[in-house]
CSV table of C-alpha atoms in Angstrom, one decimal:
chain,number,residue,atom,x,y,z
A,1,MET,CA,53.5,9.2,-43.2
A,2,GLY,CA,53.3,8.1,-46.9
A,3,GLY,CA,52.3,5.1,-48.9
A,4,ALA,CA,49.1,3.0,-49.0
A,5,SER,CA,46.9,2.6,-46.0
A,6,SER,CA,47.3,-0.8,-44.3
A,7,ARG,CA,43.9,-1.1,-42.9
A,8,ASP,CA,41.8,-4.0,-44.1
A,9,GLN,CA,38.0,-4.4,-43.9
A,10,GLN,CA,37.1,-5.7,-40.5
A,11,SER,CA,33.8,-6.3,-38.7
A,12,SER,CA,32.7,-3.4,-36.6
A,13,THR,CA,31.2,-5.8,-34.0
A,14,SER,CA,34.3,-8.0,-33.8
A,15,PRO,CA,37.5,-6.3,-34.9
A,16,PHE,CA,39.5,-9.5,-35.4
A,17,PHE,CA,37.1,-11.1,-37.8
A,18,ASP,CA,36.2,-10.0,-41.3
A,19,GLN,CA,32.7,-10.5,-42.6
A,20,LYS,CA,33.7,-13.8,-44.4
A,21,GLU,CA,35.1,-15.2,-41.2
A,22,LEU,CA,32.0,-14.3,-39.2
A,23,GLN,CA,29.9,-16.1,-41.8
A,24,GLY,CA,32.2,-19.1,-41.4
A,25,LEU,CA,31.6,-19.0,-37.6
A,26,ARG,CA,27.8,-18.9,-38.1
A,27,SER,CA,28.0,-21.9,-40.5
A,28,ALA,CA,30.2,-23.8,-38.1
A,29,TYR,CA,27.8,-23.2,-35.3
A,30,GLU,CA,24.8,-24.3,-37.4
A,31,GLU,CA,26.6,-27.4,-38.6
A,32,GLY,CA,28.5,-28.6,-35.6
A,33,GLY,CA,27.2,-26.6,-32.6
A,34,LEU,CA,29.2,-24.5,-30.2
A,35,GLU,CA,32.2,-26.8,-30.0
A,36,LYS,CA,32.9,-26.5,-33.7
A,37,ALA,CA,32.5,-22.7,-33.7
A,38,ALA,CA,34.7,-22.5,-30.6
A,39,SER,CA,37.5,-24.4,-32.4
A,40,LEU,CA,37.6,-21.6,-35.0
A,41,ILE,CA,37.7,-18.9,-32.4
A,42,GLN,CA,40.6,-20.8,-30.7
A,43,LYS,CA,42.5,-20.8,-34.0
A,44,LYS,CA,41.9,-17.0,-34.3
A,45,ILE,CA,43.3,-16.4,-30.8
A,46,LYS,CA,46.3,-18.5,-31.7
A,47,ASP,CA,46.7,-16.4,-34.9
A,48,LEU,CA,46.5,-13.2,-32.9
A,49,GLU,CA,49.2,-14.3,-30.5
A,50,GLY,CA,51.4,-15.5,-33.4
A,51,ILE,CA,51.1,-12.5,-35.7
A,52,GLU,CA,54.5,-11.2,-36.8
A,53,LEU,CA,55.3,-7.6,-37.1
A,54,ASN,CA,58.6,-6.8,-38.8
A,55,ILE,CA,59.3,-3.1,-38.6
A,56,ALA,CA,62.2,-1.5,-40.4
A,57,VAL,CA,64.2,1.4,-38.9
A,58,THR,CA,66.7,3.2,-41.1
A,59,GLY,CA,68.7,6.3,-41.2
A,60,GLU,CA,72.3,7.5,-41.4
A,61,SER,CA,74.8,6.8,-38.6
A,62,GLY,CA,74.5,9.1,-35.7
A,63,THR,CA,70.8,9.8,-36.1
A,64,GLY,CA,69.7,7.7,-33.2
A,65,LYS,CA,68.3,4.6,-34.8
A,66,SER,CA,69.5,2.3,-32.0
A,67,SER,CA,68.3,4.5,-29.2
A,68,PHE,CA,64.9,4.7,-30.9
A,69,ILE,CA,64.6,0.9,-31.3
A,70,ASN,CA,65.4,0.6,-27.6
A,71,ALA,CA,63.0,3.3,-26.5
A,72,ILE,CA,60.0,2.0,-28.5
A,73,ARG,CA,60.5,-1.4,-26.9
A,74,GLY,CA,60.7,0.1,-23.4
A,75,LEU,CA,64.4,-0.5,-23.0
A,76,GLN,CA,67.4,1.7,-22.1
A,77,ASN,CA,70.6,1.5,-24.1
A,78,VAL,CA,72.3,-0.5,-21.3
A,79,ASP,CA,69.6,-3.1,-20.9
A,80,GLU,CA,69.9,-6.7,-21.9
A,81,GLY,CA,68.8,-7.1,-25.5
A,82,ALA,CA,69.2,-3.4,-26.3
A,83,ALA,CA,70.5,-2.4,-29.7
A,84,LYS,CA,74.1,-1.3,-29.7
A,85,VAL,CA,74.5,2.5,-29.7
A,86,GLY,CA,77.3,4.3,-31.4
A,87,ASN,CA,78.1,7.3,-33.6
A,88,ILE,CA,79.7,5.3,-36.4
A,89,GLU,CA,77.8,2.9,-38.7
A,90,THR,CA,77.7,-0.2,-36.6
A,91,THR,CA,75.0,-2.0,-38.7
A,92,MET,CA,76.2,-3.6,-41.9
A,93,GLU,CA,73.4,-6.2,-42.2
A,94,PRO,CA,69.7,-5.9,-41.1
A,95,THR,CA,69.8,-6.7,-37.4
A,96,PRO,CA,66.6,-7.9,-35.6
A,97,TYR,CA,65.7,-6.7,-32.1
A,98,ARG,CA,62.7,-8.5,-30.7
A,99,HIS,CA,60.3,-7.1,-28.1
A,100,PRO,CA,61.2,-8.3,-24.6
A,101,THR,CA,57.7,-9.8,-23.9
A,102,LEU,CA,56.2,-10.1,-27.4
A,103,PRO,CA,58.9,-11.7,-29.5
A,104,ASN,CA,56.8,-11.7,-32.6
A,105,VAL,CA,57.1,-7.9,-32.7
A,106,CYS,CA,60.5,-7.3,-34.1
A,107,PHE,CA,62.3,-4.0,-35.0
A,108,TRP,CA,65.0,-4.3,-37.6
A,109,ASP,CA,68.0,-1.9,-37.5
A,110,LEU,CA,68.9,-1.4,-41.2
A,111,PRO,CA,72.2,0.0,-42.4
A,112,GLY,CA,72.1,3.6,-43.4
A,113,VAL,CA,71.1,4.2,-47.0
A,114,GLY,CA,73.8,5.6,-49.2
A,115,THR,CA,76.8,3.8,-47.5
A,116,ALA,CA,79.4,2.4,-49.8
A,117,LYS,CA,77.8,-1.1,-49.5
A,118,PHE,CA,74.2,0.1,-49.9
A,119,THR,CA,73.6,2.7,-52.5
A,120,ALA,CA,70.2,4.2,-52.6
A,121,ASP,CA,69.1,2.7,-56.0
A,122,LYS,CA,69.8,-0.9,-54.7
A,123,TYR,CA,68.9,-0.4,-51.0
A,124,LEU,CA,65.4,-1.8,-50.8
A,125,ALA,CA,66.2,-4.9,-52.9
A,126,LYS,CA,69.1,-5.7,-50.6
A,127,MET,CA,67.0,-5.1,-47.4
A,128,ASN,CA,64.3,-7.6,-48.4
A,129,PHE,CA,61.7,-4.8,-48.7
A,130,LYS,CA,58.6,-7.1,-48.6
A,131,LYS,CA,59.4,-8.4,-45.1
A,132,TYR,CA,58.5,-5.1,-43.3
A,133,VAL,CA,55.0,-3.9,-42.5
A,134,PHE,CA,56.3,-0.3,-42.5
A,135,PHE,CA,59.4,1.8,-42.4
A,136,ILE,CA,60.6,4.4,-39.9
A,137,ILE,CA,63.2,6.8,-41.4
A,138,ILE,CA,65.3,8.6,-38.6
A,139,ILE,CA,66.9,11.9,-39.4
A,140,HIS,CA,68.7,14.4,-37.2
A,141,ALA,CA,70.2,17.6,-38.4
A,142,ARG,CA,69.4,17.4,-42.1
A,143,PHE,CA,67.2,15.5,-44.4
A,144,LYS,CA,69.5,14.3,-47.2
A,145,GLU,CA,69.0,13.3,-50.8
A,146,ASN,CA,69.4,9.6,-50.0
A,147,ASP,CA,66.6,9.8,-47.4
A,148,ALA,CA,64.3,11.5,-50.0
A,149,LYS,CA,65.1,8.8,-52.5
A,150,LEU,CA,64.3,6.1,-50.0
A,151,ALA,CA,61.0,7.7,-48.9
A,152,GLY,CA,60.0,8.1,-52.6
A,153,GLU,CA,60.8,4.5,-53.4
A,154,ILE,CA,58.9,3.2,-50.3
A,155,LYS,CA,55.9,5.3,-51.3
A,156,ARG,CA,56.1,4.0,-54.9
A,157,LEU,CA,56.0,0.4,-53.8
A,158,GLY,CA,52.9,1.0,-51.6
A,159,LYS,CA,54.3,0.7,-48.1
A,160,ASP,CA,53.8,3.1,-45.2
A,161,PHE,CA,56.7,5.1,-43.9
A,162,TYR,CA,57.2,7.6,-41.0
A,163,LEU,CA,59.7,10.4,-40.9
A,164,VAL,CA,61.2,11.0,-37.4
A,165,ARG,CA,63.4,13.9,-36.4
A,166,SER,CA,65.3,12.6,-33.4
A,167,LYS,CA,67.3,14.2,-30.5
A,168,ILE,CA,64.9,17.1,-30.2
A,169,ASP,CA,65.7,17.4,-26.5
A,170,ASN,CA,69.4,18.0,-27.4
A,171,ASP,CA,68.4,20.9,-29.6
A,172,LEU,CA,66.4,22.6,-26.9
A,173,ASP,CA,69.0,21.9,-24.2
A,174,SER,CA,71.7,23.4,-26.4
A,175,MET,CA,69.7,26.6,-26.7
A,176,LYS,CA,69.1,26.7,-22.9
A,177,MET,CA,72.8,26.1,-22.2
A,178,GLY,CA,73.7,29.0,-24.6
A,179,GLY,CA,71.6,31.3,-22.5
A,180,MET,CA,68.8,31.8,-25.1
A,181,LYS,CA,65.3,32.6,-23.9
A,182,PHE,CA,62.6,31.1,-26.0
A,183,ASN,CA,59.1,29.7,-26.1
A,184,GLU,CA,59.5,25.9,-26.4
A,185,GLU,CA,56.3,25.4,-28.4
A,186,GLU,CA,57.2,28.2,-30.8
A,187,GLU,CA,60.7,26.7,-31.2
A,188,LEU,CA,59.4,23.3,-31.9
A,189,GLY,CA,57.1,24.8,-34.5
A,190,LYS,CA,60.1,26.4,-36.2
A,191,ILE,CA,62.0,23.1,-36.3
A,192,ARG,CA,59.0,21.3,-37.7
A,193,ASP,CA,58.4,23.9,-40.4
A,194,ASP,CA,62.1,23.8,-41.4
A,195,CYS,CA,61.9,20.0,-41.7
A,196,VAL,CA,58.7,20.1,-43.7
A,197,SER,CA,60.2,22.8,-46.0
A,198,LYS,CA,63.3,20.7,-46.7
A,199,LEU,CA,61.2,17.6,-47.2
A,200,LYS,CA,59.0,19.4,-49.8
A,201,GLU,CA,62.2,20.6,-51.5
A,202,ALA,CA,63.2,16.9,-51.7
A,203,GLY,CA,60.0,16.1,-53.6
A,204,LEU,CA,57.7,14.9,-50.7
A,205,SER,CA,54.3,16.6,-50.8
A,206,SER,CA,52.6,17.4,-47.5
A,207,PRO,CA,55.0,15.3,-45.4
A,208,ALA,CA,54.4,14.6,-41.7
A,209,ILE,CA,57.3,14.8,-39.4
A,210,PHE,CA,57.5,13.6,-35.8
A,211,LEU,CA,59.9,15.4,-33.4
A,212,ILE,CA,61.0,13.0,-30.7
A,213,SER,CA,63.4,12.3,-28.0
A,214,SER,CA,64.3,8.6,-27.4
A,215,PHE,CA,65.0,9.5,-23.7
A,216,LYS,CA,61.7,11.3,-23.1
A,217,ILE,CA,59.2,9.0,-24.8
A,218,ASN,CA,56.1,10.4,-23.0
A,219,GLN,CA,56.9,13.9,-24.4
A,220,PHE,CA,57.1,15.7,-27.7
A,221,ASP,CA,55.7,13.7,-30.7
A,222,PHE,CA,56.6,10.2,-29.5
A,223,PRO,CA,53.1,9.4,-28.3
A,224,ALA,CA,51.6,10.9,-31.5
A,225,LEU,CA,54.0,8.7,-33.6
A,226,GLN,CA,52.9,5.6,-31.7
A,227,GLU,CA,49.2,6.5,-32.2
A,228,THR,CA,49.6,7.3,-35.9
A,229,ILE,CA,51.3,4.0,-36.6
A,230,ALA,CA,48.7,2.1,-34.7
A,231,ASN,CA,45.8,3.8,-36.6
A,232,ASN,CA,47.3,2.9,-39.9
A,233,LEU,CA,47.5,-0.8,-39.2
A,234,ASN,CA,44.6,-3.3,-39.6
A,235,ASP,CA,43.0,-4.4,-36.4
A,236,ILE,CA,45.0,-7.6,-36.0
A,237,LYS,CA,48.4,-5.9,-36.5
A,238,LYS,CA,47.2,-2.9,-34.4
A,239,HIS,CA,46.4,-5.3,-31.6
A,240,ALA,CA,50.0,-6.7,-31.5
A,241,PHE,CA,51.6,-3.2,-31.9
A,242,MET,CA,49.6,-1.6,-29.2
A,243,LEU,CA,50.3,-4.4,-26.7
A,244,SER,CA,54.0,-4.0,-27.4
A,245,LEU,CA,54.2,-0.3,-26.4
A,246,PRO,CA,55.6,0.7,-23.0
A,247,ASN,CA,53.1,2.3,-20.6
A,248,THR,CA,54.1,5.9,-20.9
A,249,THR,CA,50.7,7.5,-21.2
A,250,VAL,CA,47.2,6.9,-19.9
A,251,LYS,CA,46.0,6.8,-23.5
A,252,ILE,CA,48.2,3.9,-24.3
A,253,ILE,CA,46.8,2.0,-21.3
A,254,ASP,CA,43.2,2.8,-22.4
A,255,GLN,CA,44.0,1.5,-25.9
A,256,LYS,CA,45.5,-1.7,-24.5
A,257,LYS,CA,42.4,-2.2,-22.4
A,258,ASN,CA,40.2,-1.8,-25.5
A,259,ALA,CA,42.3,-4.3,-27.4
A,260,LEU,CA,42.2,-6.9,-24.6
A,261,LYS,CA,38.5,-6.3,-24.1
A,262,SER,CA,37.9,-7.3,-27.7
A,263,LYS,CA,39.2,-10.8,-26.9
A,264,ILE,CA,37.1,-11.5,-23.8
A,265,TRP,CA,34.0,-12.7,-25.7
A,266,MET,CA,36.3,-15.1,-27.6
A,267,LEU,CA,37.8,-16.5,-24.5
A,268,ALA,CA,34.3,-16.7,-22.9
A,269,THR,CA,32.9,-18.6,-25.9
A,270,ILE,CA,35.7,-21.2,-25.7
A,271,SER,CA,35.0,-21.5,-21.9
A,272,GLY,CA,31.3,-22.0,-22.7
A,273,ALA,CA,32.2,-24.9,-25.0
A,274,VAL,CA,34.7,-26.7,-22.8
A,275,GLY,CA,34.0,-25.5,-19.3
A,276,LEU,CA,31.9,-28.4,-18.3
A,277,VAL,CA,33.7,-29.7,-15.2
A,278,PRO,CA,32.0,-28.5,-11.9
A,279,ILE,CA,34.1,-26.7,-9.4
A,280,PRO,CA,33.7,-28.0,-5.8
A,281,GLY,CA,31.8,-25.5,-3.7
A,282,LEU,CA,30.3,-23.7,-6.7
A,283,SER,CA,27.0,-24.1,-8.4
A,284,PHE,CA,28.4,-23.6,-11.9
A,285,SER,CA,31.2,-24.9,-14.1
A,286,CYS,CA,34.1,-22.9,-15.6
A,287,ASP,CA,37.3,-23.4,-17.4
A,288,ILE,CA,39.9,-22.4,-14.8
A,289,GLY,CA,42.9,-22.8,-17.2
A,290,ILE,CA,41.5,-20.2,-19.6
A,291,LEU,CA,41.1,-17.8,-16.7
A,292,VAL,CA,44.6,-18.4,-15.3
A,293,THR,CA,46.3,-17.8,-18.6
A,294,ALA,CA,44.2,-14.8,-19.5
A,295,ILE,CA,44.8,-13.0,-16.2
A,296,ILE,CA,48.6,-13.6,-16.4
A,297,GLN,CA,48.6,-12.3,-20.0
A,298,PHE,CA,46.5,-9.2,-19.2
A,299,ARG,CA,48.8,-8.4,-16.3
A,300,GLN,CA,51.9,-8.5,-18.5
A,301,TYR,CA,50.4,-6.6,-21.4
A,302,LEU,CA,49.3,-3.8,-19.0
A,303,GLY,CA,52.9,-3.7,-17.6
A,304,LEU,CA,52.2,-4.9,-14.1
A,305,ASP,CA,54.6,-7.8,-13.9
A,306,ASP,CA,57.9,-7.3,-12.1
A,307,ALA,CA,60.1,-7.1,-15.3
A,308,SER,CA,57.8,-4.5,-17.0
A,309,LEU,CA,57.6,-2.4,-13.8
A,310,GLN,CA,61.4,-2.4,-13.5
A,311,ARG,CA,61.8,-1.3,-17.2
A,312,LEU,CA,59.3,1.5,-16.7
A,313,ALA,CA,61.1,2.6,-13.5
A,314,ASN,CA,64.3,2.7,-15.5
A,315,ILE,CA,62.8,4.9,-18.2
A,316,ALA,CA,61.2,7.2,-15.7
A,317,ARG,CA,64.3,7.3,-13.5
A,318,LYS,CA,62.3,6.4,-10.5
A,319,PRO,CA,62.9,3.7,-7.8
A,320,VAL,CA,60.8,0.7,-8.8
A,321,GLY,CA,59.5,0.6,-5.2
A,322,ASP,CA,57.7,3.9,-5.9
A,323,LEU,CA,55.8,2.3,-8.8
A,324,LYS,CA,55.0,-0.9,-6.9
A,325,ALA,CA,53.7,1.1,-4.0
A,326,VAL,CA,50.7,2.4,-5.9
A,327,VAL,CA,49.7,-1.1,-7.1
A,328,LYS,CA,46.8,-2.2,-5.0
A,329,THR,CA,45.5,-5.5,-6.3
A,330,PRO,CA,46.1,-9.1,-5.4
A,331,LEU,CA,46.2,-9.8,-9.2
A,332,VAL,CA,50.0,-9.0,-9.2
A,333,GLY,CA,50.7,-12.0,-7.0
A,334,GLU,CA,50.8,-15.6,-8.0
A,335,ILE,CA,48.0,-16.6,-10.3
A,336,ASN,CA,47.1,-20.3,-10.2
A,337,GLN,CA,44.0,-22.4,-10.1
A,338,ASP,CA,43.5,-22.0,-6.4
A,339,PHE,CA,43.7,-18.3,-6.6
A,340,VAL,CA,41.1,-18.2,-9.4
A,341,VAL,CA,38.7,-20.5,-7.5
A,342,ARG,CA,38.9,-18.2,-4.5
A,343,MET,CA,38.0,-15.3,-6.7
A,344,LEU,CA,35.0,-17.3,-8.1
A,345,MET,CA,33.8,-18.2,-4.7
A,346,GLY,CA,33.8,-14.6,-3.6
A,347,SER,CA,31.8,-11.8,-5.1
A,348,VAL,CA,34.5,-9.1,-5.5
A,349,PHE,CA,35.4,-9.9,-9.1
A,350,VAL,CA,32.4,-11.8,-10.4
A,351,GLY,CA,29.2,-10.7,-8.7
A,352,ILE,CA,27.4,-13.8,-10.0
A,353,SER,CA,24.3,-13.2,-7.9
A,354,VAL,CA,23.4,-10.3,-10.1
A,355,ALA,CA,22.5,-11.3,-13.6
A,356,GLU,CA,23.4,-7.8,-15.0
A,357,ALA,CA,25.4,-8.8,-18.1
A,358,VAL,CA,23.7,-8.6,-21.5
A,359,PHE,CA,25.2,-10.7,-24.1
A,360,ASP,CA,23.1,-9.9,-27.2
A,361,PHE,CA,26.0,-8.0,-28.8
A,362,ILE,CA,28.1,-11.0,-29.2
A,363,PRO,CA,28.8,-11.9,-32.9
A,364,VAL,CA,27.2,-15.0,-34.3
A,365,PHE,CA,25.7,-16.4,-31.0
A,366,GLY,CA,23.6,-13.5,-29.8
A,367,SER,CA,22.2,-14.2,-26.3
A,368,LEU,CA,22.8,-17.9,-26.4
A,369,PHE,CA,24.4,-17.9,-23.0
A,370,GLY,CA,23.0,-16.9,-19.6
A,371,ALA,CA,24.8,-14.8,-17.0
A,372,ALA,CA,25.4,-17.9,-14.8
A,373,SER,CA,26.8,-20.1,-17.6
A,374,SER,CA,30.5,-20.9,-18.1
A,375,PHE,CA,30.5,-18.2,-20.7
A,376,GLY,CA,28.8,-15.6,-18.4
A,377,ILE,CA,31.2,-16.3,-15.5
A,378,THR,CA,34.3,-16.1,-17.7
A,379,TYR,CA,33.1,-13.0,-19.4
A,380,LYS,CA,32.2,-11.2,-16.2
A,381,LEU,CA,35.3,-12.1,-14.3
A,382,LEU,CA,37.7,-11.2,-17.1
A,383,ASN,CA,36.0,-7.8,-17.6
A,384,ASN,CA,36.3,-7.1,-13.9
A,385,VAL,CA,39.9,-8.3,-13.9
A,386,LEU,CA,40.7,-6.0,-16.8
A,387,ASP,CA,39.1,-3.0,-15.1
A,388,GLU,CA,41.1,-3.7,-11.9
A,389,LEU,CA,44.4,-4.1,-13.8
A,390,THR,CA,43.8,-1.0,-15.9
A,391,GLU,CA,43.1,1.2,-12.8
A,392,ASN,CA,46.4,0.1,-11.3
A,393,ALA,CA,48.3,0.6,-14.5
A,394,GLN,CA,47.0,4.1,-14.6
A,395,ARG,CA,48.3,4.8,-11.1
A,396,VAL,CA,51.7,3.4,-12.1
A,397,VAL,CA,51.9,5.9,-15.0
A,398,GLU,CA,51.0,8.7,-12.6
A,399,ALA,CA,53.7,7.7,-10.2
A,400,ALA,CA,56.2,7.3,-13.0
A,401,PHE,CA,55.5,10.5,-15.0
A,402,GLY,CA,53.1,12.6,-12.9
A,403,THR,CA,50.3,12.1,-15.5
A,404,ALA,CA,46.9,12.1,-13.8
A,405,PRO,CA,44.8,9.1,-14.8
A,406,LYS,CA,41.9,9.9,-17.0
A,407,HIS,CA,38.5,8.9,-15.5
């Protein structure tokens, strides 16, 4: 990775608000009460859901750009919406490929640098450099002069880039088919050292290189690449990027859970401001619409909707029935107002008779709300829903890849 760090100053207590925004929330609450503050939080949620991530993927023809773009979106090359795969340069203009469930996350397949149409010295200007939050440069057999020039120019202009050595499984398989006996870790180390050596010769100091297979995205350096990218984004962009990743490791699921958990106090605050309509049969009020929408979104982000399960089954080369068989929660069924009311009337998800929640950590408002308020009920239910969905998503990963969930 090279270039300037993309992380901005955020509040440690609320990762989506900087200090100035938190002060604005306090002022809004002091001037107009909870309703005015909640309107600012609602705008922040809308901004989070609308954040655009444009990610550039470049490299010469045959390096595996298209397969990588498909893999990081959780698609196979034959799936609807997949990037076209070929060994000749099929991309002559920047081509967008949107995420199947988060369309604001978009990977752009760029023409290979150094083609007759796109010489290295004019490449970034023609590619609309400023659009992209970072670049991924895909190489295979050799790191060439044009790749080095591109990396240097990206670094000079202050953007992040990631160097990816693709098709690593092909290299290992060729050695096995040739009858060679070798230690896989040692061989990967040799390949990595060779790449780093050539990158240094090309003028890149202390380069990091990620060895990946786009067909084994839970192996080699693919998970490390995803984590490194996420950690170099500010909290808002990291939120969008993490939620877009396919569920190939337990760690990704845990990070998604943490990202979604950071939104719960925001949703609960809005519920506390507008959830004033009593629910028949219950002694408290709650905004059912907020709960319905949040549960459906959480389920999709954690990969438990039918379409996500099918895509993961395709990646893992397992029958989708095997993955669905380990899902043990009613939260994968139809989620509507009646379903949520039934949850609220029970004690499985909410446990409202026990005022165990402590809300004094909440930015701006402190312990303004009680455990039996609309805020408290929303907060408690969504946390329990998130725990339930996370446990099931972990079991799905274990069924798909044989990875034991982390407890």
